[in-house]
mmCIF file of C-alpha atoms and ligand atoms in Angstrom:
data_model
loop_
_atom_site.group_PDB
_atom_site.id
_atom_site.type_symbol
_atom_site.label_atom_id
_atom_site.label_comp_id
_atom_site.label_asym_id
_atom_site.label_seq_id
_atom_site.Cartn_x
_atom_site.Cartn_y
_atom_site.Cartn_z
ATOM 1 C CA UNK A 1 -14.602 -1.737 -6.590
ATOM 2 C CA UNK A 2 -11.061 0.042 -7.574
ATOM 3 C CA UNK A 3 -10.881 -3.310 -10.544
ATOM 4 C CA UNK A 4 -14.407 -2.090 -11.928
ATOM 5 C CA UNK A 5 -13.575 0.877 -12.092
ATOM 6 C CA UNK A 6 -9.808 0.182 -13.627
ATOM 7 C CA UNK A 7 -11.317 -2.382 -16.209
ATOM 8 C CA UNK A 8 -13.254 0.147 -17.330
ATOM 9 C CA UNK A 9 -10.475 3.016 -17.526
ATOM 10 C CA UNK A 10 -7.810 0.510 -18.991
ATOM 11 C CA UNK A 11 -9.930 0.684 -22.120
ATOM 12 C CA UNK A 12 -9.002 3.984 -22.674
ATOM 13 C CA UNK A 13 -5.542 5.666 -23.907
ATOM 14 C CA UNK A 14 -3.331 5.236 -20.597
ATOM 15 C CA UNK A 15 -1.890 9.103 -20.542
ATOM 16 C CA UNK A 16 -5.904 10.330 -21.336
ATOM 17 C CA UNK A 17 -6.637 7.996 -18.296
ATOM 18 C CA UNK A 18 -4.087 10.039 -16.173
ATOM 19 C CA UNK A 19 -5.126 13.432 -16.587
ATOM 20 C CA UNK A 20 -8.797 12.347 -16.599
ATOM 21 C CA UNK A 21 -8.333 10.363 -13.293
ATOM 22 C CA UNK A 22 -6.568 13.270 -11.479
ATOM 23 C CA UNK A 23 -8.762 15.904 -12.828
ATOM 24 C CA UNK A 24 -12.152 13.974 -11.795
ATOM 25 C CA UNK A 25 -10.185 13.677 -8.323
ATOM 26 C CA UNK A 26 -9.180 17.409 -8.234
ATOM 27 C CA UNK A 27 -13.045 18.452 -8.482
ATOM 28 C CA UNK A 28 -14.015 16.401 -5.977
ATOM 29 C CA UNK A 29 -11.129 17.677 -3.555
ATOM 30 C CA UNK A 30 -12.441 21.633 -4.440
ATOM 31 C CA UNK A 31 -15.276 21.050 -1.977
ATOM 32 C CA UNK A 32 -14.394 20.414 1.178
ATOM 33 C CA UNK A 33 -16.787 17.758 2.905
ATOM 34 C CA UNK A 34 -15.688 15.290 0.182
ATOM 35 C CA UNK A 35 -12.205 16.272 0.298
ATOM 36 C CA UNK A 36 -12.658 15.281 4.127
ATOM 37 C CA UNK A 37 -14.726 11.697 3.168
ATOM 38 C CA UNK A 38 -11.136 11.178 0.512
ATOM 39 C CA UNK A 39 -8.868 11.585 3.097
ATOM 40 C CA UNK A 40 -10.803 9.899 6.126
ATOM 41 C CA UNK A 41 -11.011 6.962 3.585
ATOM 42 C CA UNK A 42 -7.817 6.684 1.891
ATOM 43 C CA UNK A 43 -5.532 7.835 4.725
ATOM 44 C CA UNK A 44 -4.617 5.192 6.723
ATOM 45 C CA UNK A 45 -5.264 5.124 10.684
ATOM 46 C CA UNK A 46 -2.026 3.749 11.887
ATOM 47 C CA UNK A 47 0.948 5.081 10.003
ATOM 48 C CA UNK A 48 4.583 4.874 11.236
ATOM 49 C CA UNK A 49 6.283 8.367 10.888
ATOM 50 C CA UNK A 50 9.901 7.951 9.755
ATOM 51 C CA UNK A 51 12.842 10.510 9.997
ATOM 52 C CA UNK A 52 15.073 10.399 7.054
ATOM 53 C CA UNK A 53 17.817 13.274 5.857
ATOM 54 C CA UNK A 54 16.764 15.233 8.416
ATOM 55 C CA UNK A 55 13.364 15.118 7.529
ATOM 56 C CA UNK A 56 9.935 14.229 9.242
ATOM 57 C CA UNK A 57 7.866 11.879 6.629
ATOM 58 C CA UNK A 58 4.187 10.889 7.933
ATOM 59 C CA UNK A 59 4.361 8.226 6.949
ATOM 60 C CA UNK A 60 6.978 6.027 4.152
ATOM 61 C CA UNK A 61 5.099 5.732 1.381
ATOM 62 C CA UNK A 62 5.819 8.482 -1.233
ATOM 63 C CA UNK A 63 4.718 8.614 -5.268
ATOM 64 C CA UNK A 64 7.994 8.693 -7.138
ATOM 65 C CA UNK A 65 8.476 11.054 -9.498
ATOM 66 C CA UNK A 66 6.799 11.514 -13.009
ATOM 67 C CA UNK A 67 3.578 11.210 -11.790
ATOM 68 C CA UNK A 68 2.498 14.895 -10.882
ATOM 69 C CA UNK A 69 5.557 16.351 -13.028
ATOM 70 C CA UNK A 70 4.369 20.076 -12.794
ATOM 71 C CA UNK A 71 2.973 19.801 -8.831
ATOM 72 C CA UNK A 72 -0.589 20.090 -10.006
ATOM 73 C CA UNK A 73 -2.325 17.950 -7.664
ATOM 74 C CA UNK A 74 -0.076 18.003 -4.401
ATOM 75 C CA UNK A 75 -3.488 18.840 -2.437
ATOM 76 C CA UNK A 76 -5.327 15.588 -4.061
ATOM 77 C CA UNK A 77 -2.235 13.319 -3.510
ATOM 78 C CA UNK A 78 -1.671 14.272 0.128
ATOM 79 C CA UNK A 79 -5.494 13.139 0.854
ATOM 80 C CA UNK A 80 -4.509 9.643 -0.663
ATOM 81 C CA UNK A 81 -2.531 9.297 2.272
ATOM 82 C CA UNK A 82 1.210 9.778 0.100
ATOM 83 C CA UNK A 83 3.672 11.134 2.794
ATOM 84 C CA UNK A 84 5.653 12.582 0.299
ATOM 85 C CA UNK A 85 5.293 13.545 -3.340
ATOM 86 C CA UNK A 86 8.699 13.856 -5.704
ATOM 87 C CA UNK A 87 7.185 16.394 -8.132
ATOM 88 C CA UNK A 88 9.193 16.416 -11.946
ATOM 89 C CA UNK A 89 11.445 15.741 -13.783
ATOM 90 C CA UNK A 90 11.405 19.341 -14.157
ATOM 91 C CA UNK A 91 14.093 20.960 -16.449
ATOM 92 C CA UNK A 92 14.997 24.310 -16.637
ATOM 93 C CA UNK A 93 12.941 25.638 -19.929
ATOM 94 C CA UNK A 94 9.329 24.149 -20.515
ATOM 95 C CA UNK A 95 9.125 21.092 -23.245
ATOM 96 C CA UNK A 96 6.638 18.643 -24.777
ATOM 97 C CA UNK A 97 8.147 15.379 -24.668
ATOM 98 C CA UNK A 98 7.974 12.868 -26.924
ATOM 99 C CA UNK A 99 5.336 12.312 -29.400
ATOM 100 C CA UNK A 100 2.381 10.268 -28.131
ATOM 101 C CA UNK A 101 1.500 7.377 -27.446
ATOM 102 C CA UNK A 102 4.210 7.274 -25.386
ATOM 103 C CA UNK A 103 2.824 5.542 -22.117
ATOM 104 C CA UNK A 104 1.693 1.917 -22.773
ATOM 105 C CA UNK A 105 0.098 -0.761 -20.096
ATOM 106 C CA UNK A 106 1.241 -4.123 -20.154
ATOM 107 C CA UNK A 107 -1.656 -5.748 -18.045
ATOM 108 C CA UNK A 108 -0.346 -9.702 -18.456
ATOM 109 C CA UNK A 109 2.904 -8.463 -16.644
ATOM 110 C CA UNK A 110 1.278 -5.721 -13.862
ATOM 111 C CA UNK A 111 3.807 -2.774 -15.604
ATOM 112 C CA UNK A 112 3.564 0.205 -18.071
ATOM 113 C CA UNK A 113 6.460 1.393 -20.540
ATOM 114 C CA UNK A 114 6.744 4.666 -20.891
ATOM 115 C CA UNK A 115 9.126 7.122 -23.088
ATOM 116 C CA UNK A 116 7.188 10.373 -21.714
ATOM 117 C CA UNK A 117 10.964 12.257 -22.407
ATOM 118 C CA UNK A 118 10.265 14.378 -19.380
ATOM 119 C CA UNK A 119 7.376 16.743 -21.095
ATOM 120 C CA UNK A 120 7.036 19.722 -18.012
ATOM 121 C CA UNK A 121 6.020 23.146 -17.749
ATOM 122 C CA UNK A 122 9.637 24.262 -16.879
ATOM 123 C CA UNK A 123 11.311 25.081 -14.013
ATOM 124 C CA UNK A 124 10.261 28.397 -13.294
ATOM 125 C CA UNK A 125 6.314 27.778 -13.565
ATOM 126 C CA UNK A 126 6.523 24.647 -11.225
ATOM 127 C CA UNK A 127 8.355 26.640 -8.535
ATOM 128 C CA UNK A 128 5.835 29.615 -8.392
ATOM 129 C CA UNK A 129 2.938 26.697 -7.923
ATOM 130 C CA UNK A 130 4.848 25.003 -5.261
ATOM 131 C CA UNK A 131 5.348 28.564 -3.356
ATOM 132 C CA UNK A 132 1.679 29.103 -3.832
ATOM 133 C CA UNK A 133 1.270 25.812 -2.195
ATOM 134 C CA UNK A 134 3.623 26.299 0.026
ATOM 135 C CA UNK A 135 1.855 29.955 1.220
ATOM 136 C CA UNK A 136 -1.615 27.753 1.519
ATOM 137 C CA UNK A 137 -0.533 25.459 3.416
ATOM 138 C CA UNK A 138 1.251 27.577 6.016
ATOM 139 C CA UNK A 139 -2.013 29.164 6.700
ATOM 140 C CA UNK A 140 -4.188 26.118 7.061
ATOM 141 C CA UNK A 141 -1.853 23.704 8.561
ATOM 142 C CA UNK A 142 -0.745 24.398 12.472
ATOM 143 C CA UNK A 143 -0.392 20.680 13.866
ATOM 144 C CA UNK A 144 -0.787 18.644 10.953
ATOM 145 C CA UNK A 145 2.459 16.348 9.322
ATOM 146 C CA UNK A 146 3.463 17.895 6.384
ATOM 147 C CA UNK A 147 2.981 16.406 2.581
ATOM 148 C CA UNK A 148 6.757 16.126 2.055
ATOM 149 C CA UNK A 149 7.854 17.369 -1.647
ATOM 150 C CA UNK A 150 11.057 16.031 -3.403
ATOM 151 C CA UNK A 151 12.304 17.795 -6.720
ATOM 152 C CA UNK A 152 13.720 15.908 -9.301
ATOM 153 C CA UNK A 153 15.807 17.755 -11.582
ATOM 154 C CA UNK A 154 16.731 17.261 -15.192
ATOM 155 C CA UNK A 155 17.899 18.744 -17.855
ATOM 156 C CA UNK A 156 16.655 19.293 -21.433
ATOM 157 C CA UNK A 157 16.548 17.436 -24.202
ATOM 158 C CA UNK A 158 18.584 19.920 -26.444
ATOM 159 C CA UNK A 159 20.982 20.841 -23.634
ATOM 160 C CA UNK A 160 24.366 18.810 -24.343
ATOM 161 C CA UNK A 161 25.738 16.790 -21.934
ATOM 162 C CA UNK A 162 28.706 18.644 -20.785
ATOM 163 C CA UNK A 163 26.620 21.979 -20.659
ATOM 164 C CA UNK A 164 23.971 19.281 -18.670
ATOM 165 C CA UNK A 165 25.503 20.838 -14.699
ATOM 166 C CA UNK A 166 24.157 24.664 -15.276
ATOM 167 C CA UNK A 167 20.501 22.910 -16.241
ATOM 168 C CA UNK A 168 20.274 20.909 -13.033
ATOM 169 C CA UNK A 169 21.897 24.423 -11.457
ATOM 170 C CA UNK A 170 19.162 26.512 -12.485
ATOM 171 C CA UNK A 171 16.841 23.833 -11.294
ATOM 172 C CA UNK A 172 18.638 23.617 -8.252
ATOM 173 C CA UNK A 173 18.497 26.995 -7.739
ATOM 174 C CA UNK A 174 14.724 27.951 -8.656
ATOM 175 C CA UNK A 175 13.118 25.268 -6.520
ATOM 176 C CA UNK A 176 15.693 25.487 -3.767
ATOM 177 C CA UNK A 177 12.948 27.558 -1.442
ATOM 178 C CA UNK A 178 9.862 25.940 -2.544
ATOM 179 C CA UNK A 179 10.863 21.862 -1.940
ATOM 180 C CA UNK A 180 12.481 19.667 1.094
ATOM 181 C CA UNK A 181 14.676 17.460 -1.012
ATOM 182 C CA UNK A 182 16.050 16.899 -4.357
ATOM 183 C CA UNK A 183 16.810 13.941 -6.535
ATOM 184 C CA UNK A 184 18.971 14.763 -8.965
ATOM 185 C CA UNK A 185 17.929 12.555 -12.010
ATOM 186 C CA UNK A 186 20.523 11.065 -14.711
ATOM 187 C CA UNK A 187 18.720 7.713 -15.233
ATOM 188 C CA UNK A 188 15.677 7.850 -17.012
ATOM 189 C CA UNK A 189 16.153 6.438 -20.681
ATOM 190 C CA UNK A 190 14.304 8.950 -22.516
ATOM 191 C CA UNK A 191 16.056 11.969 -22.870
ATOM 192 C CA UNK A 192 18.716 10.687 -25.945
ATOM 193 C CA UNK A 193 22.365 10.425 -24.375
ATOM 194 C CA UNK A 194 20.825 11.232 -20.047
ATOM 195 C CA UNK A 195 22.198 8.068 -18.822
ATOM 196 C CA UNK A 196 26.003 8.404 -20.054
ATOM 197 C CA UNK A 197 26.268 11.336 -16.993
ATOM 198 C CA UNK A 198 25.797 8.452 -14.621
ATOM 199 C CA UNK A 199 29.154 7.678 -15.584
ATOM 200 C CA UNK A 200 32.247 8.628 -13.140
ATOM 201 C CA UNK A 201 33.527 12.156 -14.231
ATOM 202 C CA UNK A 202 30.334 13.594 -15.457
ATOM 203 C CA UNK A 203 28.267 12.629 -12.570
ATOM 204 C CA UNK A 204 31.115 13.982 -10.417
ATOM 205 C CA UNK A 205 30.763 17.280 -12.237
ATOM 206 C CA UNK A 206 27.474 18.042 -12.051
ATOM 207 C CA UNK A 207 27.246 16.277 -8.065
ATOM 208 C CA UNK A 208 30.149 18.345 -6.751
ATOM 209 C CA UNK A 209 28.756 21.658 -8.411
ATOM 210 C CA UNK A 210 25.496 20.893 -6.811
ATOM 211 C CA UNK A 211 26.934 20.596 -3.483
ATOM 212 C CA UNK A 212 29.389 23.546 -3.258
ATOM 213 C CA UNK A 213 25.980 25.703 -4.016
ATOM 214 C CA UNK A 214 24.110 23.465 -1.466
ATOM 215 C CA UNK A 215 26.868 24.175 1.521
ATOM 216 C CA UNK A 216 27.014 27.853 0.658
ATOM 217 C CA UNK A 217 23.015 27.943 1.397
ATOM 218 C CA UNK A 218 22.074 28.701 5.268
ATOM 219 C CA UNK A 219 20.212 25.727 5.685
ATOM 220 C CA UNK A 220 20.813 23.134 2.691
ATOM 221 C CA UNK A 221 18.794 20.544 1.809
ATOM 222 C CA UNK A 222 19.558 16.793 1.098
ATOM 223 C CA UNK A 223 20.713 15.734 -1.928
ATOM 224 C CA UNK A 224 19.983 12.497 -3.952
ATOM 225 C CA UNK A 225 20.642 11.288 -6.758
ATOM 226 C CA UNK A 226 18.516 8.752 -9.027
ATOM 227 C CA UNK A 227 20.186 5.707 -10.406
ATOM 228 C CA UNK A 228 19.356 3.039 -13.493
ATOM 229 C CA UNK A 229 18.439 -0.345 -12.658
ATOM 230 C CA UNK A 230 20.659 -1.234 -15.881
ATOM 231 C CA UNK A 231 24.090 -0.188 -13.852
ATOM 232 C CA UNK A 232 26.432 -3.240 -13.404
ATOM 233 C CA UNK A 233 27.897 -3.902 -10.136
ATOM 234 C CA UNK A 234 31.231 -2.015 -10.874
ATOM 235 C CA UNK A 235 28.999 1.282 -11.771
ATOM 236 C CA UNK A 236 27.372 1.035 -8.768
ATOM 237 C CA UNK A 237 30.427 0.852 -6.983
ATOM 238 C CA UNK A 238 31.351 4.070 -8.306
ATOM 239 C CA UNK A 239 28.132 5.674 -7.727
ATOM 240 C CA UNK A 240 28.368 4.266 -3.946
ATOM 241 C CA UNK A 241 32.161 5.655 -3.957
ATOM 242 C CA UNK A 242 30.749 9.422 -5.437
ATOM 243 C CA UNK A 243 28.268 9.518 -2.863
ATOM 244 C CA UNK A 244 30.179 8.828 -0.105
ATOM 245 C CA UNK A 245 33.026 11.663 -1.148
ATOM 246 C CA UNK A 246 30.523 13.993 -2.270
ATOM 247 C CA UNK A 247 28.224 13.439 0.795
ATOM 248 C CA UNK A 248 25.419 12.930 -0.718
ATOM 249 C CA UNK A 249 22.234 12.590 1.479
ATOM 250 C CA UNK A 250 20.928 9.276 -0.644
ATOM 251 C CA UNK A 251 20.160 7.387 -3.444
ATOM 252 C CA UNK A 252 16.830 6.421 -5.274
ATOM 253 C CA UNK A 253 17.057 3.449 -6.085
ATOM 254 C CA UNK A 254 15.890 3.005 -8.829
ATOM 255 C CA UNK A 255 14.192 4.148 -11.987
ATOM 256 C CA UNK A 256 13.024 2.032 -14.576
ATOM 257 C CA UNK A 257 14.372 -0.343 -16.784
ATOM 258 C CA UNK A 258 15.250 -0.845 -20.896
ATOM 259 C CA UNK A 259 15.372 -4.417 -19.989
ATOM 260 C CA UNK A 260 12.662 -6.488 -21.784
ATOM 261 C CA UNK A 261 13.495 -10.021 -20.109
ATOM 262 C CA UNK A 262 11.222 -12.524 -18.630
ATOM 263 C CA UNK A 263 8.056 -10.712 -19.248
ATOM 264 C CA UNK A 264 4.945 -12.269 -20.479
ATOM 265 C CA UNK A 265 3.698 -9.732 -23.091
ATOM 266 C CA UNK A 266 4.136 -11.335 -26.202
ATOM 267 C CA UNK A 267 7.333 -10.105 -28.273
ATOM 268 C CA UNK A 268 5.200 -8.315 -31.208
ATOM 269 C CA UNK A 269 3.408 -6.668 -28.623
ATOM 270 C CA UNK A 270 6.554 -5.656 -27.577
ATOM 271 C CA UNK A 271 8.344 -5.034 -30.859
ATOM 272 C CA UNK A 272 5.046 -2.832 -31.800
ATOM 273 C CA UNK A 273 5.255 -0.783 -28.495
ATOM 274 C CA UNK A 274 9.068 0.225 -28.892
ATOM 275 C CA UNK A 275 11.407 2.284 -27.094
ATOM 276 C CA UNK A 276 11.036 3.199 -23.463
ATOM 277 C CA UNK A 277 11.240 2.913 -19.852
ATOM 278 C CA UNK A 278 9.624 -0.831 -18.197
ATOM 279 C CA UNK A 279 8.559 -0.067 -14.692
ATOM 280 C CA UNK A 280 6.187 -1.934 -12.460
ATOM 281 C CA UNK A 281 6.138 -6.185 -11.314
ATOM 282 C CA UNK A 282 9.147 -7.353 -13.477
ATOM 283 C CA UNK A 283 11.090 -3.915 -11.956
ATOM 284 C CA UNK A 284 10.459 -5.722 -8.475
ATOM 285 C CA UNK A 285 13.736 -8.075 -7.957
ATOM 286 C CA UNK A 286 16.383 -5.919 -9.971
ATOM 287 C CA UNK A 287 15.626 -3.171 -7.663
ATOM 288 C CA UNK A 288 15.585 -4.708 -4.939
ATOM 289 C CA UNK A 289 18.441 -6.334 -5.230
ATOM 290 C CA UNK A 290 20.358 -2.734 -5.764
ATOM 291 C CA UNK A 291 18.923 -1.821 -2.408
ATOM 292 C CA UNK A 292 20.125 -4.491 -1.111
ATOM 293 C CA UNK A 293 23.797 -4.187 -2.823
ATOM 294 C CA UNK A 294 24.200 -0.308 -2.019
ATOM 295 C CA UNK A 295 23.011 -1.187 1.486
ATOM 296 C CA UNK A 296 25.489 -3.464 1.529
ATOM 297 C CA UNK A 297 28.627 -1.965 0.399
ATOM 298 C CA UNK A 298 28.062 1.291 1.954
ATOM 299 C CA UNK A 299 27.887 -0.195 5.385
ATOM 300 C CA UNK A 300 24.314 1.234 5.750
ATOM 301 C CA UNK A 301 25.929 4.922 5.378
ATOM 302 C CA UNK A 302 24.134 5.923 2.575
ATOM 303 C CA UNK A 303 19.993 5.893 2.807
ATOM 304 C CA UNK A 304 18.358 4.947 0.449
ATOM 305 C CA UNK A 305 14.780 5.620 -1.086
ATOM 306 C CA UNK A 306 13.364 2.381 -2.751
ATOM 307 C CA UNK A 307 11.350 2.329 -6.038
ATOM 308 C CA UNK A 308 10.631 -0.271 -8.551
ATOM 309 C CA UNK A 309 7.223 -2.713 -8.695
ATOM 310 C CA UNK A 310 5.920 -1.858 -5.237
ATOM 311 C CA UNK A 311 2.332 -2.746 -5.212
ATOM 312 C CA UNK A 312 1.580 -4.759 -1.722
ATOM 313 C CA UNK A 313 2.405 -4.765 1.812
ATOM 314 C CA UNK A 314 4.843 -7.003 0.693
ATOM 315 C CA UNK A 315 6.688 -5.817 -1.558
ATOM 316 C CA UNK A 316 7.462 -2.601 0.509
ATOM 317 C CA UNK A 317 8.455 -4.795 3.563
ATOM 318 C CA UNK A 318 11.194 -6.294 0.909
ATOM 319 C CA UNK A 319 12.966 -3.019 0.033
ATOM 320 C CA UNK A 320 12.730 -2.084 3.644
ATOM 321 C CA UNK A 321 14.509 -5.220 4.468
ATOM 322 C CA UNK A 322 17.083 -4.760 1.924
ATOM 323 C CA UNK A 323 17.852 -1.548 3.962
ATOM 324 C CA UNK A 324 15.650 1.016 2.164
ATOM 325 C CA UNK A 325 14.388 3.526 4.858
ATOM 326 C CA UNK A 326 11.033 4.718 2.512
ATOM 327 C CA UNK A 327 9.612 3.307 -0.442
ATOM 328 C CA UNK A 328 7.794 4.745 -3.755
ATOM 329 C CA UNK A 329 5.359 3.576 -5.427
ATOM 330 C CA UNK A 330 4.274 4.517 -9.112
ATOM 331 C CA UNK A 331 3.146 1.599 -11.771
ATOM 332 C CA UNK A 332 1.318 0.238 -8.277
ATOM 333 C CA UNK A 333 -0.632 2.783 -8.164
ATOM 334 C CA UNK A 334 -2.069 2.668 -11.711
ATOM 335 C CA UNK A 335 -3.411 -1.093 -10.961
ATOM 336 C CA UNK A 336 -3.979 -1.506 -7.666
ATOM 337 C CA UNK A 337 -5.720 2.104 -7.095
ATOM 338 C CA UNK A 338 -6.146 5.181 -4.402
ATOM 339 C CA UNK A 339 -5.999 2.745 -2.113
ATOM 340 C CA UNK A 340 -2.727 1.530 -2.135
ATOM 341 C CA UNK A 341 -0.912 4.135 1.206
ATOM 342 C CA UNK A 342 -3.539 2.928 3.231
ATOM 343 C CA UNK A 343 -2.859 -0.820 2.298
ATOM 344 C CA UNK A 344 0.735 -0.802 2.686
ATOM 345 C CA UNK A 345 0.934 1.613 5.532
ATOM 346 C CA UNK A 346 -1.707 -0.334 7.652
ATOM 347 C CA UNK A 347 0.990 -3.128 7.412
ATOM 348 C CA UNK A 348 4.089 -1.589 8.061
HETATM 349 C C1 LIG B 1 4.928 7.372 -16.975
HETATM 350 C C2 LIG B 1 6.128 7.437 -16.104
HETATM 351 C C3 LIG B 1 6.856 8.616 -16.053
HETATM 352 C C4 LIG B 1 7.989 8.700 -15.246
HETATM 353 N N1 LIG B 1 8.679 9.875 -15.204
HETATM 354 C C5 LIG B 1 9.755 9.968 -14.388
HETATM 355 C C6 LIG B 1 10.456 11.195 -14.293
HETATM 356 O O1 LIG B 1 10.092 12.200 -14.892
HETATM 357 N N2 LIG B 1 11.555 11.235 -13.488
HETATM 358 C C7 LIG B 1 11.989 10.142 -12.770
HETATM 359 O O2 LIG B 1 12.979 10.241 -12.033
HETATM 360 N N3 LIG B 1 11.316 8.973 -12.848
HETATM 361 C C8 LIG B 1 10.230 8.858 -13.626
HETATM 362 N N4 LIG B 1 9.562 7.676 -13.694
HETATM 363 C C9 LIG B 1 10.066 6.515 -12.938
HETATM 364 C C10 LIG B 1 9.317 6.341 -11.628
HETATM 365 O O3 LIG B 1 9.545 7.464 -10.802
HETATM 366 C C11 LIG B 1 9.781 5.064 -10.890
HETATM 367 O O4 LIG B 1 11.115 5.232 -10.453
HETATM 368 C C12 LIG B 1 9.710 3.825 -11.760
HETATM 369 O O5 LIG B 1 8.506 3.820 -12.506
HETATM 370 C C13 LIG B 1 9.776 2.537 -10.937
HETATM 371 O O6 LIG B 1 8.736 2.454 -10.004
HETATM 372 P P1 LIG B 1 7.379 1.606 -10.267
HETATM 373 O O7 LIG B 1 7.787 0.234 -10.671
HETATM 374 O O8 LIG B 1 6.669 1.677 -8.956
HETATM 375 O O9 LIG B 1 6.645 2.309 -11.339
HETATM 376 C C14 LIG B 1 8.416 7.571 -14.484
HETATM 377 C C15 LIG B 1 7.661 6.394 -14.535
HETATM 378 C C16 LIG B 1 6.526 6.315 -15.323
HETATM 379 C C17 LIG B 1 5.739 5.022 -15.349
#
């Protein structure tokens, strides 16, 4: 049914497709009974709850961040059966992004490429929608599992990098009430100059600031941080080596890639499509194998959340063997449809 109905949207611009797909599923979720039918259908029946950073997930299959960037449709995601939902990139003032098109499917290789240049509504807006959520669901939910929310915090465009640490501190700060966890995100290629603060000293910066506000809180909350699939080994050695001393909670491993090799899309295709971000199938082994080596190297000390061309049963059971302890799923969800928590999870 889901191919039908995705042969039919994949004629249409992919980022109209997104908001038209999650606005068509938002009215349906206002009334109640079929709100019910959605979740009875697309939850699954058997799910394995897993602990992780202190936290209780429903089940370990979240939607990585970038796909409900200003928290819009946390009620429609949670009745697809997502245990958690990492809402942003969000960065301190509201911005547009890059000009569009700037989200492109590559069918032949089961990926999209995207250069969206984290276009939010800002931090401030995001966090009053999340405590409105958050108020909701207090009142409805008594013995439910929770919809688990990341944040994953960035900063803008026209913020330079070394002034980059108060932009993820406001962010910090704003949504420190209103989410569980946060991923603090240095890797995606789209914001001109992001990825250099995944080098040593900067990352320490803004990492160490983070913290010292995070241990001075009551109760803090874990702290991630979001790598490149692009790192060589020795960067990742460093990463592993910053997370340990800054006691970081866990990485996410990982985001997408400016790689173009081995994919089947022909190179015009390519050349006409331009800059961006490849996620999806051809993500699949590169990430996995960075599970794997952080796993690895840290002894198993440092958890790690698994994302990169996760679209089967599978797939998921290959970054949990690598040592991942959830996985997230993005690009899978685009082609293989709503269905896709209740396929893995009935497998798990
Ligand atoms: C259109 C699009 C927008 C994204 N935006 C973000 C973002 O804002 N922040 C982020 O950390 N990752 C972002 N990502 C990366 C995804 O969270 C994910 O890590 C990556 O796509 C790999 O997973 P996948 O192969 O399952 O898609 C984005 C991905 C896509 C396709």
């Amino acid at each position: 049914m889901y191919s039908l109905i995705r042969s039919i949207l994949f004629r249409f611009p992919t980022e109209t497709v997104h908001y038209f797909s999650m606005n068509c599923l938002q009215l349906a979720c206002s009334v109640p009974a079929l709100r019910r039918w959605i979740t009875r259908h697309f939850s699954a029946r058997r799910t394995k709850p897993m602990e992780a950073f202190g936290l209780r997930f429903k089940n370990q299959v979240g939607l990585a961040a970038g796909f409900d960037k200003n928290a819009r449709w946390l009620r429609e995601l949670e009745a697809l059966g997502f245990g958690a939902v990492e809402i942003g990139t969000v960065t301190p003032k509201a911005q547009d992004g890059n000009e569009k098109p700037r989200l492109f499917r590559l069918p032949k290789d089961k990926a999209l490429i995207n250069r969206m240049g984290f276009n939010n509504e800002g931090v401030k807006v995001v966090a009053e929608r999340l405590r409105r959520w958050k108020i909701a669901q207090e009142n409805v939910r008594q013995h439910k599992a929770r919809l688990i929310i990341g944040g994953n915090i960035g900063k803008n465009k026209i913020t330079p990098n070394e002034e980059a640490w108060k932009d993820y501190e406001t962010c910090f700060r704003e949504l420190f009430d209103v989410v569980d966890y946060f991923v603090v995100n240095v890797s995606s290629p789209n914001t001109p100059g992001l990825r250099a603060l995944q080098e040593k000293d900067a990352l320490h910066k803004i990492l160490s600031h983070l913290q010292a506000i995070n241990q001075q809180q009551p109760k803090p909350k874990p702290l991630l941080l979001k790598i490149a699939p692009d790192l060589t080994a020795s960067q990742i050695d460093d990463v592993i080596d910053l997370a340990l001393e800054v006691q970081l909670d866990g990485l996410v491993a990982t985001n997408t890639t400016i790689s173009r090799s081995n994919l089947l899309t022909n190179q015009d295709e390519l050349k006409a499509i331009g800059a961006g971000g490849l996620s999806g199938a051809p993500l699949r082994e590169r990430s996995t194998e960075i599970v794997q080596y952080i796993h690895r190297r840290s002894g198993g000390n440092i958890p790690v959340i698994a994302s990169g061309g996760i679209f089967t049963a599978e797939d998921a059971k290959e970054k949990l063997a690598a040592g991942a302890v959830l996985i997230q799923v993005w690009t899978g969800f685009i082609y293989v449809g709503p269905g896709i928590t209740r396929k893995i999870c009935s497998e798990l």
